mmCIF file of the C-alpha atoms, coordinates in Angstrom:
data_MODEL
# 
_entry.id   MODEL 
# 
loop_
_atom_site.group_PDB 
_atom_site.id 
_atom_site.type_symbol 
_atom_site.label_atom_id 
_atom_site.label_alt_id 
_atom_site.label_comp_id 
_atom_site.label_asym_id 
_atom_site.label_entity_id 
_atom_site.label_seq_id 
_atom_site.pdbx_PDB_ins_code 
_atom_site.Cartn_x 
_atom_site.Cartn_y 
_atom_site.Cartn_z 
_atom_site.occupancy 
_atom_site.B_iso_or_equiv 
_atom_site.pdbx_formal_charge 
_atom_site.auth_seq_id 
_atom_site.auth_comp_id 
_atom_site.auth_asym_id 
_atom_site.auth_atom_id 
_atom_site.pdbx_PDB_model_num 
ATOM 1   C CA . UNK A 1 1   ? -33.349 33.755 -45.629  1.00 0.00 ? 1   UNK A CA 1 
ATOM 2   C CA . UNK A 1 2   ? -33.238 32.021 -42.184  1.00 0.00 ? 2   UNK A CA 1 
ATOM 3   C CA . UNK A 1 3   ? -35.915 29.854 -41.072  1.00 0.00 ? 3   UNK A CA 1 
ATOM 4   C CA . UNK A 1 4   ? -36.445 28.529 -37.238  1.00 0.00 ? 4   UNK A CA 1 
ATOM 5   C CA . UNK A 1 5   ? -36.620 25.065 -36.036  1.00 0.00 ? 5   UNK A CA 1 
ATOM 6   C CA . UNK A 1 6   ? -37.350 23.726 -32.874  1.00 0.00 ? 6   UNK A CA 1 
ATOM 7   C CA . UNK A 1 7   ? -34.428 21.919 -31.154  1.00 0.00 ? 7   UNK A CA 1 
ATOM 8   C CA . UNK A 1 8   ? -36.519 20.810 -27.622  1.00 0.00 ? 8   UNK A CA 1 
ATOM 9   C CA . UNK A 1 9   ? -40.261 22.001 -27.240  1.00 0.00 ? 9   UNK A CA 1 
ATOM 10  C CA . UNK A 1 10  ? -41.007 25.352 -27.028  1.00 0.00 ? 10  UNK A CA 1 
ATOM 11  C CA . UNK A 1 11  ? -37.636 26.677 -27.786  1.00 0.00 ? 11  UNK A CA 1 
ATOM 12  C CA . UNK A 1 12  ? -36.669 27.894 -31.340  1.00 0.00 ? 12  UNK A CA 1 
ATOM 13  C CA . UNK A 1 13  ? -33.120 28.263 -32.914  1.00 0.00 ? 13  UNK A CA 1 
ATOM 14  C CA . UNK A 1 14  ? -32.347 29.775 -36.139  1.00 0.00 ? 14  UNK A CA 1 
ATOM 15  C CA . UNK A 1 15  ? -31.415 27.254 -39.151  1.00 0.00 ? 15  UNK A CA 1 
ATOM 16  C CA . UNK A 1 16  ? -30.033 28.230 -42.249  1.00 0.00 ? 16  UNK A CA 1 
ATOM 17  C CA . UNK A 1 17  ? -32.764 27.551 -45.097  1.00 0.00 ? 17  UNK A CA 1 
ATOM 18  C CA . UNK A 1 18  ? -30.592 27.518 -47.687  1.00 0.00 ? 18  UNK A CA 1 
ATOM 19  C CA . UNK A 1 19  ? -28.703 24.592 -49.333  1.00 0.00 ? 19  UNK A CA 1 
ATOM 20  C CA . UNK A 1 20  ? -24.714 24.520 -48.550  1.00 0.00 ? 20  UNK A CA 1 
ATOM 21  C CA . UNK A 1 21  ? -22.781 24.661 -51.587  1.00 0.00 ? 21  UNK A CA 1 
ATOM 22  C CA . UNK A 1 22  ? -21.580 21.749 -53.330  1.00 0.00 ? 22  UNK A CA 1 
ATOM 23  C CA . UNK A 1 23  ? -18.226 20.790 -53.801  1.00 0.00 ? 23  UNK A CA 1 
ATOM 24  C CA . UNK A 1 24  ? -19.031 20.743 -57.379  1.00 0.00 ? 24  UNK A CA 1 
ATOM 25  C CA . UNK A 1 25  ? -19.755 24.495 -57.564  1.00 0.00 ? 25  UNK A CA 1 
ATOM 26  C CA . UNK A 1 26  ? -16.581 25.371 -55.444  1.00 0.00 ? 26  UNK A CA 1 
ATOM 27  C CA . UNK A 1 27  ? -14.107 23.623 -58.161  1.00 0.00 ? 27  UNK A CA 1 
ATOM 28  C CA . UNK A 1 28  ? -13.194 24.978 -61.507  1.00 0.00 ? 28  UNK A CA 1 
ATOM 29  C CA . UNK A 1 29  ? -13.554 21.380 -62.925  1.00 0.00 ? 29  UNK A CA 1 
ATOM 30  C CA . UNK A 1 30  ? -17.312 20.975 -61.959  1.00 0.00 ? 30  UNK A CA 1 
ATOM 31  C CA . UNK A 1 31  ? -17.803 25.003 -62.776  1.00 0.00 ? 31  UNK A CA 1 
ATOM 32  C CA . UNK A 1 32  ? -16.598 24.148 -65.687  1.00 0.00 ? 32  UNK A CA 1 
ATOM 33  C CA . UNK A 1 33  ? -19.013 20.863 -66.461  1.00 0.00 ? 33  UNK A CA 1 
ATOM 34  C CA . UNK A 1 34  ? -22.108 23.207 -65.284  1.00 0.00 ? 34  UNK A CA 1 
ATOM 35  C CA . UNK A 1 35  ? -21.187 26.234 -67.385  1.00 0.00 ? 35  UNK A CA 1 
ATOM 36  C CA . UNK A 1 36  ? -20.622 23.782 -70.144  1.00 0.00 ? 36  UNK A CA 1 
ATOM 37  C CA . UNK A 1 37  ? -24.206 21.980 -70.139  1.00 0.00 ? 37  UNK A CA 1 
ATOM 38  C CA . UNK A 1 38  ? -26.237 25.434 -69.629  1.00 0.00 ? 38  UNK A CA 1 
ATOM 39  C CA . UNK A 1 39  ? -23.660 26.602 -72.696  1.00 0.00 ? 39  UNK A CA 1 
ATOM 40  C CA . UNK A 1 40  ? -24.981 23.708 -74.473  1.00 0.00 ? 40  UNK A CA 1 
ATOM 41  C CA . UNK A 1 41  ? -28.516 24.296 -73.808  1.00 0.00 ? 41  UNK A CA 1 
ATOM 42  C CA . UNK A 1 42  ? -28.499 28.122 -74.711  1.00 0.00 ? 42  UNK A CA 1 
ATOM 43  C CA . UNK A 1 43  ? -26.977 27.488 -77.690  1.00 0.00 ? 43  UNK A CA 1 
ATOM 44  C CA . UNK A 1 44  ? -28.657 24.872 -78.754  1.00 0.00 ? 44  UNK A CA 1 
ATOM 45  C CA . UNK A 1 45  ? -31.820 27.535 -78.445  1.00 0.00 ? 45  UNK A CA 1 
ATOM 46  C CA . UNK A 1 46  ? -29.836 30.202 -79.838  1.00 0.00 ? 46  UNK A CA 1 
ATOM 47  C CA . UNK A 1 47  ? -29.980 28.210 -83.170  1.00 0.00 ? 47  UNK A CA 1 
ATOM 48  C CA . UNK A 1 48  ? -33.108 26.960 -82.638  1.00 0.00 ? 48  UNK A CA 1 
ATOM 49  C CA . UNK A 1 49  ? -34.577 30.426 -81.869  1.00 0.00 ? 49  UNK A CA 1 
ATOM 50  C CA . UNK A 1 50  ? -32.346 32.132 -84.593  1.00 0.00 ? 50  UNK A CA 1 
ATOM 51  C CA . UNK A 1 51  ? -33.712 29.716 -87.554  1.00 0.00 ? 51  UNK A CA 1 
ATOM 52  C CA . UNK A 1 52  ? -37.254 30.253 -86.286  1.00 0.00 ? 52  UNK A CA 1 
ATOM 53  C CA . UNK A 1 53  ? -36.720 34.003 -86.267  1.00 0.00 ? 53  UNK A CA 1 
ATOM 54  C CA . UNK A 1 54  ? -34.940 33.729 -89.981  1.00 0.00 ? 54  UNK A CA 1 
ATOM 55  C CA . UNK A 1 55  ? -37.995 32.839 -91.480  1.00 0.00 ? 55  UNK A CA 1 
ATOM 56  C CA . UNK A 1 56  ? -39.265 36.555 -90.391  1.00 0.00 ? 56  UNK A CA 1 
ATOM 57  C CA . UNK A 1 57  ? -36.427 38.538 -90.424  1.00 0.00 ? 57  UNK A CA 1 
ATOM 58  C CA . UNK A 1 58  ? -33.417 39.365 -92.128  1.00 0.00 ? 58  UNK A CA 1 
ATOM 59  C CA . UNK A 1 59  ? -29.931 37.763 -90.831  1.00 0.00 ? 59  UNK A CA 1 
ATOM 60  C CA . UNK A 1 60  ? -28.642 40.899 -88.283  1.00 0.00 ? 60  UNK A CA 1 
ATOM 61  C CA . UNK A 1 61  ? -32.152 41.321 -87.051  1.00 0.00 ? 61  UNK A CA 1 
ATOM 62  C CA . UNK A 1 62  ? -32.494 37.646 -86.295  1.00 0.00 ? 62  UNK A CA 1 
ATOM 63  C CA . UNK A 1 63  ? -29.199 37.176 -85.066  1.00 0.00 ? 63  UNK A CA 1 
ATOM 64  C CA . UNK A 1 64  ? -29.312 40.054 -82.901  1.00 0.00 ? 64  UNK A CA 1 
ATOM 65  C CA . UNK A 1 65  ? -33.386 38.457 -81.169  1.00 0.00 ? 65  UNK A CA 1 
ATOM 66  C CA . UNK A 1 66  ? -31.709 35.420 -80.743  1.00 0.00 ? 66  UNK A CA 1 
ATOM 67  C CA . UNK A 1 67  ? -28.713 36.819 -79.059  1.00 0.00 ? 67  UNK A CA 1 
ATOM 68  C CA . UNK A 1 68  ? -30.373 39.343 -76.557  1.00 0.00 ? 68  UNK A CA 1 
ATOM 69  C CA . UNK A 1 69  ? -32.854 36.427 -75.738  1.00 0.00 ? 69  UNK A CA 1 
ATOM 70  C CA . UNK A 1 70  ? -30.564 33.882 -75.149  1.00 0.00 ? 70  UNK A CA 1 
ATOM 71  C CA . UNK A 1 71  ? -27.644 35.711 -73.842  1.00 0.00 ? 71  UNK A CA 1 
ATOM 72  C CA . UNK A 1 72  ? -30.191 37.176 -70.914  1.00 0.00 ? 72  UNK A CA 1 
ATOM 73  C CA . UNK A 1 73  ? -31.431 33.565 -69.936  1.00 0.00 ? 73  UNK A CA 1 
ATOM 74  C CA . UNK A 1 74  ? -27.916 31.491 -70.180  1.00 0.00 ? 74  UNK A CA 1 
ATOM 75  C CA . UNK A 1 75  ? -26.314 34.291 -67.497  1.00 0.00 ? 75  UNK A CA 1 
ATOM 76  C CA . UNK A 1 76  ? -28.901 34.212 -65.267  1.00 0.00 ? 76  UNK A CA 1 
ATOM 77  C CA . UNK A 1 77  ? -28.622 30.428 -65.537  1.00 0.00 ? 77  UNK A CA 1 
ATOM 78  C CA . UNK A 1 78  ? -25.079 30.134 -65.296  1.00 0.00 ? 78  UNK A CA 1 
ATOM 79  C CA . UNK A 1 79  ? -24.969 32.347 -61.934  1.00 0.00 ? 79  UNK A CA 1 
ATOM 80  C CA . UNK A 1 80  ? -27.605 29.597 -60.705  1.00 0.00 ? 80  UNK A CA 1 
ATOM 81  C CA . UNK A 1 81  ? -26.097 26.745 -61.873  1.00 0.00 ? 81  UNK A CA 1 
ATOM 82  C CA . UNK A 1 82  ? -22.523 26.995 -61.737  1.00 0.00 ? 82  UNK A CA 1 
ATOM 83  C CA . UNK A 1 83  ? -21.524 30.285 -59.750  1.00 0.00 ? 83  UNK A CA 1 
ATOM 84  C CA . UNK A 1 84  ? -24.488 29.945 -57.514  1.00 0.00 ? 84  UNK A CA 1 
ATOM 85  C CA . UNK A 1 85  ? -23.466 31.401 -53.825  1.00 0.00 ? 85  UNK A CA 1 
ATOM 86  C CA . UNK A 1 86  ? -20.437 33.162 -55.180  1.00 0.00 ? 86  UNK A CA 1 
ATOM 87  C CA . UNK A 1 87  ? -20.050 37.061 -54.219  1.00 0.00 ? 87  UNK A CA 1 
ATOM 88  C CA . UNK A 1 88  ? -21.056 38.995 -57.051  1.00 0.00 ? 88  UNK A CA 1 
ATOM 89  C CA . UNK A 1 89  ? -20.949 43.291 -57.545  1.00 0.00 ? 89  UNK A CA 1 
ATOM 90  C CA . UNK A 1 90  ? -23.669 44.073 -59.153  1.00 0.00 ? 90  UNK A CA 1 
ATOM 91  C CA . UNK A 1 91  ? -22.325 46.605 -61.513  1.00 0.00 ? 91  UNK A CA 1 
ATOM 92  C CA . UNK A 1 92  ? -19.672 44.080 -62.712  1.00 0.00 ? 92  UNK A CA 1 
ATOM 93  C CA . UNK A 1 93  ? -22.448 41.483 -63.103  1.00 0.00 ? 93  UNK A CA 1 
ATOM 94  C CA . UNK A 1 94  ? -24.197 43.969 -65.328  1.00 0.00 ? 94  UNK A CA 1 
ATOM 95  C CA . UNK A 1 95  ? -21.211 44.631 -67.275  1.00 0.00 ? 95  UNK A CA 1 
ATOM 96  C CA . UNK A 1 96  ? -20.276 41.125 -67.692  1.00 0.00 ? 96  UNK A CA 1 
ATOM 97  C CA . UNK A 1 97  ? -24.217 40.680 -69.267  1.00 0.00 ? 97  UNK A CA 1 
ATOM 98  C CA . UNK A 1 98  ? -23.523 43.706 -71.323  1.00 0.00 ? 98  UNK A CA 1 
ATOM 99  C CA . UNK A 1 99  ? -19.904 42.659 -72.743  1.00 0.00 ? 99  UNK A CA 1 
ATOM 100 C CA . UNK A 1 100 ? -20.902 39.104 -73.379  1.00 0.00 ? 100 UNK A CA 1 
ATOM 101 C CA . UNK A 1 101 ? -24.116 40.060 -75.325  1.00 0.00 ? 101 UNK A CA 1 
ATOM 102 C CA . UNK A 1 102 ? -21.807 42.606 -77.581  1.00 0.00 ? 102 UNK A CA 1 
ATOM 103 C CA . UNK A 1 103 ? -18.999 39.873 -77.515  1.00 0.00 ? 103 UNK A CA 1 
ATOM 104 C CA . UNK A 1 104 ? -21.421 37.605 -79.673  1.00 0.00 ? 104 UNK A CA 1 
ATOM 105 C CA . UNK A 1 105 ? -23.162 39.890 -81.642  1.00 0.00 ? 105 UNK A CA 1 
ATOM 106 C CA . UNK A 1 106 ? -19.765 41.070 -83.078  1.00 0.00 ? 106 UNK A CA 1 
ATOM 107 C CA . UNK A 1 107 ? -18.087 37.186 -83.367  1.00 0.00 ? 107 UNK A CA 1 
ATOM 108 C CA . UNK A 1 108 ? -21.822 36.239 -84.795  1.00 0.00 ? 108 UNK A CA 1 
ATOM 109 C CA . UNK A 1 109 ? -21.832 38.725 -87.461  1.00 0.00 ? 109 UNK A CA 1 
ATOM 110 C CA . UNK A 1 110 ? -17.978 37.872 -88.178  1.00 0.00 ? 110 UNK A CA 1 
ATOM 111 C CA . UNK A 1 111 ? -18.939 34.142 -88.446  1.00 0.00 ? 111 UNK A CA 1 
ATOM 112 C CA . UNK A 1 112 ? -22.160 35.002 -90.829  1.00 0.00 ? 112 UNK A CA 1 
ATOM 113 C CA . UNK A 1 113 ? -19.731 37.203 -93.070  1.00 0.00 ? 113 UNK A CA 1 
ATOM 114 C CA . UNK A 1 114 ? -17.109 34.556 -93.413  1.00 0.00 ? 114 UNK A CA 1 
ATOM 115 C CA . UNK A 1 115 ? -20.054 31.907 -94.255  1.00 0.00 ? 115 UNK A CA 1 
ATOM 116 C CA . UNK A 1 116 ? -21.172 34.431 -97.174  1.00 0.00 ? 116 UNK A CA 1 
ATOM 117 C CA . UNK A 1 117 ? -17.650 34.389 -98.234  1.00 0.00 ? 117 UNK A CA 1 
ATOM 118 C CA . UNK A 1 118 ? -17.898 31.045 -98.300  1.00 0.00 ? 118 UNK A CA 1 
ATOM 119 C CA . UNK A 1 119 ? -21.466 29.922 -99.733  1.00 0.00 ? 119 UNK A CA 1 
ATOM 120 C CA . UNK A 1 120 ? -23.001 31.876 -101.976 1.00 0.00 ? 120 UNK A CA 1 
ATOM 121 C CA . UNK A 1 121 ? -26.769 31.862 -100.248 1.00 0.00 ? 121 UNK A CA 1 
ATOM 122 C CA . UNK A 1 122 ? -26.226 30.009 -97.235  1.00 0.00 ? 122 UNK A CA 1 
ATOM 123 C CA . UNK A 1 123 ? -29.228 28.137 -95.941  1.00 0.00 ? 123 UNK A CA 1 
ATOM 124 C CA . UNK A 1 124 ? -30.795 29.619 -91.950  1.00 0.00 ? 124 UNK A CA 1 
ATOM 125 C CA . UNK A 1 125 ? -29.442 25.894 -91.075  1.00 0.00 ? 125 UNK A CA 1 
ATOM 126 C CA . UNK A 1 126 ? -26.145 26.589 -92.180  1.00 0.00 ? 126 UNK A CA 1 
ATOM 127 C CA . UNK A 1 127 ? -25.953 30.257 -90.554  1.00 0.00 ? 127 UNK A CA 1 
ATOM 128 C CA . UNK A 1 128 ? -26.877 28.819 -87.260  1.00 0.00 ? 128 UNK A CA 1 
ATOM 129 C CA . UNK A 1 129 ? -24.752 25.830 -87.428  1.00 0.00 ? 129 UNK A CA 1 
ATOM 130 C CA . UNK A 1 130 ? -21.668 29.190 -88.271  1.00 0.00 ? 130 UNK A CA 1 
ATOM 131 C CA . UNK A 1 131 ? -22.776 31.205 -85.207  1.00 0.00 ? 131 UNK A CA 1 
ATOM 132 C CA . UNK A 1 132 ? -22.834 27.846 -82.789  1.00 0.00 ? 132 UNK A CA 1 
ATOM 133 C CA . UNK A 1 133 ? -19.610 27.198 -84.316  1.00 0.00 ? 133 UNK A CA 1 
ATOM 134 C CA . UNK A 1 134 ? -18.200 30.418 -82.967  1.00 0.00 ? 134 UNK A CA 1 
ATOM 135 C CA . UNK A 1 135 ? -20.092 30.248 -79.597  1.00 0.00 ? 135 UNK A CA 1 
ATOM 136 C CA . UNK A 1 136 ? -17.591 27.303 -78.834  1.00 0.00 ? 136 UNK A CA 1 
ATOM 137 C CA . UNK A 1 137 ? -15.112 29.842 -79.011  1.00 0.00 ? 137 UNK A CA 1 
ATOM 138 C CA . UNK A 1 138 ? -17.075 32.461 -76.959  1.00 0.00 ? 138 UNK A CA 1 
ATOM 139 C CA . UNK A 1 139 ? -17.921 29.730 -74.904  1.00 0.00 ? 139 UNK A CA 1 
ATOM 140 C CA . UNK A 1 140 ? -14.477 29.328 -73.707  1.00 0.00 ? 140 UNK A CA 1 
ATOM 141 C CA . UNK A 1 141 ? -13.860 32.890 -73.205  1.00 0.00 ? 141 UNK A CA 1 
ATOM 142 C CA . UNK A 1 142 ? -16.744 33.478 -71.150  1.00 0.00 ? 142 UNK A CA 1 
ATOM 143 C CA . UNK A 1 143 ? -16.088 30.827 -68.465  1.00 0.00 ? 143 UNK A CA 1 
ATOM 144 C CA . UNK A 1 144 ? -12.330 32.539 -67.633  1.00 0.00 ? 144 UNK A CA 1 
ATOM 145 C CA . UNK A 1 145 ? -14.114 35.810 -67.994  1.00 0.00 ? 145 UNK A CA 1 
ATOM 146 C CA . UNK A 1 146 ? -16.639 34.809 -65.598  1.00 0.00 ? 146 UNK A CA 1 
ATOM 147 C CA . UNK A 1 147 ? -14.461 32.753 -63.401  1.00 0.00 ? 147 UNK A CA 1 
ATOM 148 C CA . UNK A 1 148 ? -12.066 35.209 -62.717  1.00 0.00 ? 148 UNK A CA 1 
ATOM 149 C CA . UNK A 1 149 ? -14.104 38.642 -63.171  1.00 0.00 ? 149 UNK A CA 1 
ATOM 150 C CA . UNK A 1 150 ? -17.068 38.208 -62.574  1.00 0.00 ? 150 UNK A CA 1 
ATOM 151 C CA . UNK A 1 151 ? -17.437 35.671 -60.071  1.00 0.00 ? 151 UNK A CA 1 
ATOM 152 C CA . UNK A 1 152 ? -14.115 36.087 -58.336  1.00 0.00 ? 152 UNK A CA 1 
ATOM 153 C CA . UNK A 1 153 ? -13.141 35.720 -54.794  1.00 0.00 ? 153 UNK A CA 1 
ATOM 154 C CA . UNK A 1 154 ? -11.680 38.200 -53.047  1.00 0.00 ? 154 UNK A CA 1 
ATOM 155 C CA . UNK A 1 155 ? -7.897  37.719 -52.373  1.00 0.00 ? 155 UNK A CA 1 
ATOM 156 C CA . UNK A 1 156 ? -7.966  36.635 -48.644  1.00 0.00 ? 156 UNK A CA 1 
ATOM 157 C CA . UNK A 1 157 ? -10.598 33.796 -49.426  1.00 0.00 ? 157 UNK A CA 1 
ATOM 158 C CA . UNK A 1 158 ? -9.242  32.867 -52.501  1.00 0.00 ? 158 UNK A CA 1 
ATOM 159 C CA . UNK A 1 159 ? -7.104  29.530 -52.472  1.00 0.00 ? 159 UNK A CA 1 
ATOM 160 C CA . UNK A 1 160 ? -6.022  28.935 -56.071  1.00 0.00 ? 160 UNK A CA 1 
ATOM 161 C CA . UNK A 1 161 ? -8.415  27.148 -58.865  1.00 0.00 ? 161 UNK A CA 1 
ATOM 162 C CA . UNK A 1 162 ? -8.995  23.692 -56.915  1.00 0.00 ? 162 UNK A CA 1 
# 
């Protein structure tokens, strides 16, 4: 979006209306400290969200709300917070969505089998606590995913991981 602003009177001059990038955004170190705090934040309402839902319904169908909830926000948040004004393909932004959503319902369900294993009638506390657990893990997986899939410069602009 370009807006115009007037450099003598009468005379107008296109301006960019959009904020330059910050450094912060452009290296994998603050990437990382921005995907981390909206990863915090959406999982910290991914067990808040999946206890609430608990008390309705069963474990997979709780698990699974929870998931497709917060999975939807915390991608949309992390291409405005930390990827923001990166080139993205649709179609690959799509299938990113898609792959991490199935990503954590699988590794959720894992980590809620292994926690029956474990405890015979685990509390909805306790199942959370097991699938934000394993989001560390997914976590971690997304950001490379995301950083060099998703979000990924084309050769000729690319530098290295500054």
């Amino acid at each position: 979006m370009r807006v115009l602003a007037a450099r003598e009177p009468g005379a107008l001059a296109p301006v960019a209306a959009d904020p330059p990038r910050t450094a912060t955004r452009d290296n994998v170190v603050g990437q990382a400290v921005l995907f981390t705090v909206v990863g915090v934040l959406a999982t910290a309402a991914n067990a808040v969200l999946y206890v609430l839902l608990r008390e309705i319904f069963p474990t997979g169908a709780s698990n699974l709300c929870s998931l497709l909830i917060t999975t939807a926000a915390s991608s949309m948040a992390h291409r405005h917070f930390a990827f923001a004004g990166r080139d993205e393909h649709p179609i690959r932004m799509h299938l990113q969505t898609l792959a991490v959503f199935l990503f954590y319902c699988v590794s959720n369900s894992i980590a809620l089998d292994l926690l029956g294993l474990a405890v015979e009638d685990p509390s909805s506390v306790a199942e959370a606590a097991a699938v934000a657990a394993m989001s560390i893990i997914g976590g971690t997986t997304r950001f490379v995913v995301m950083r060099l899939w998703v979000f990924s410069r084309s050769r000729a602009r690319r530098s290295s991981w500054e």
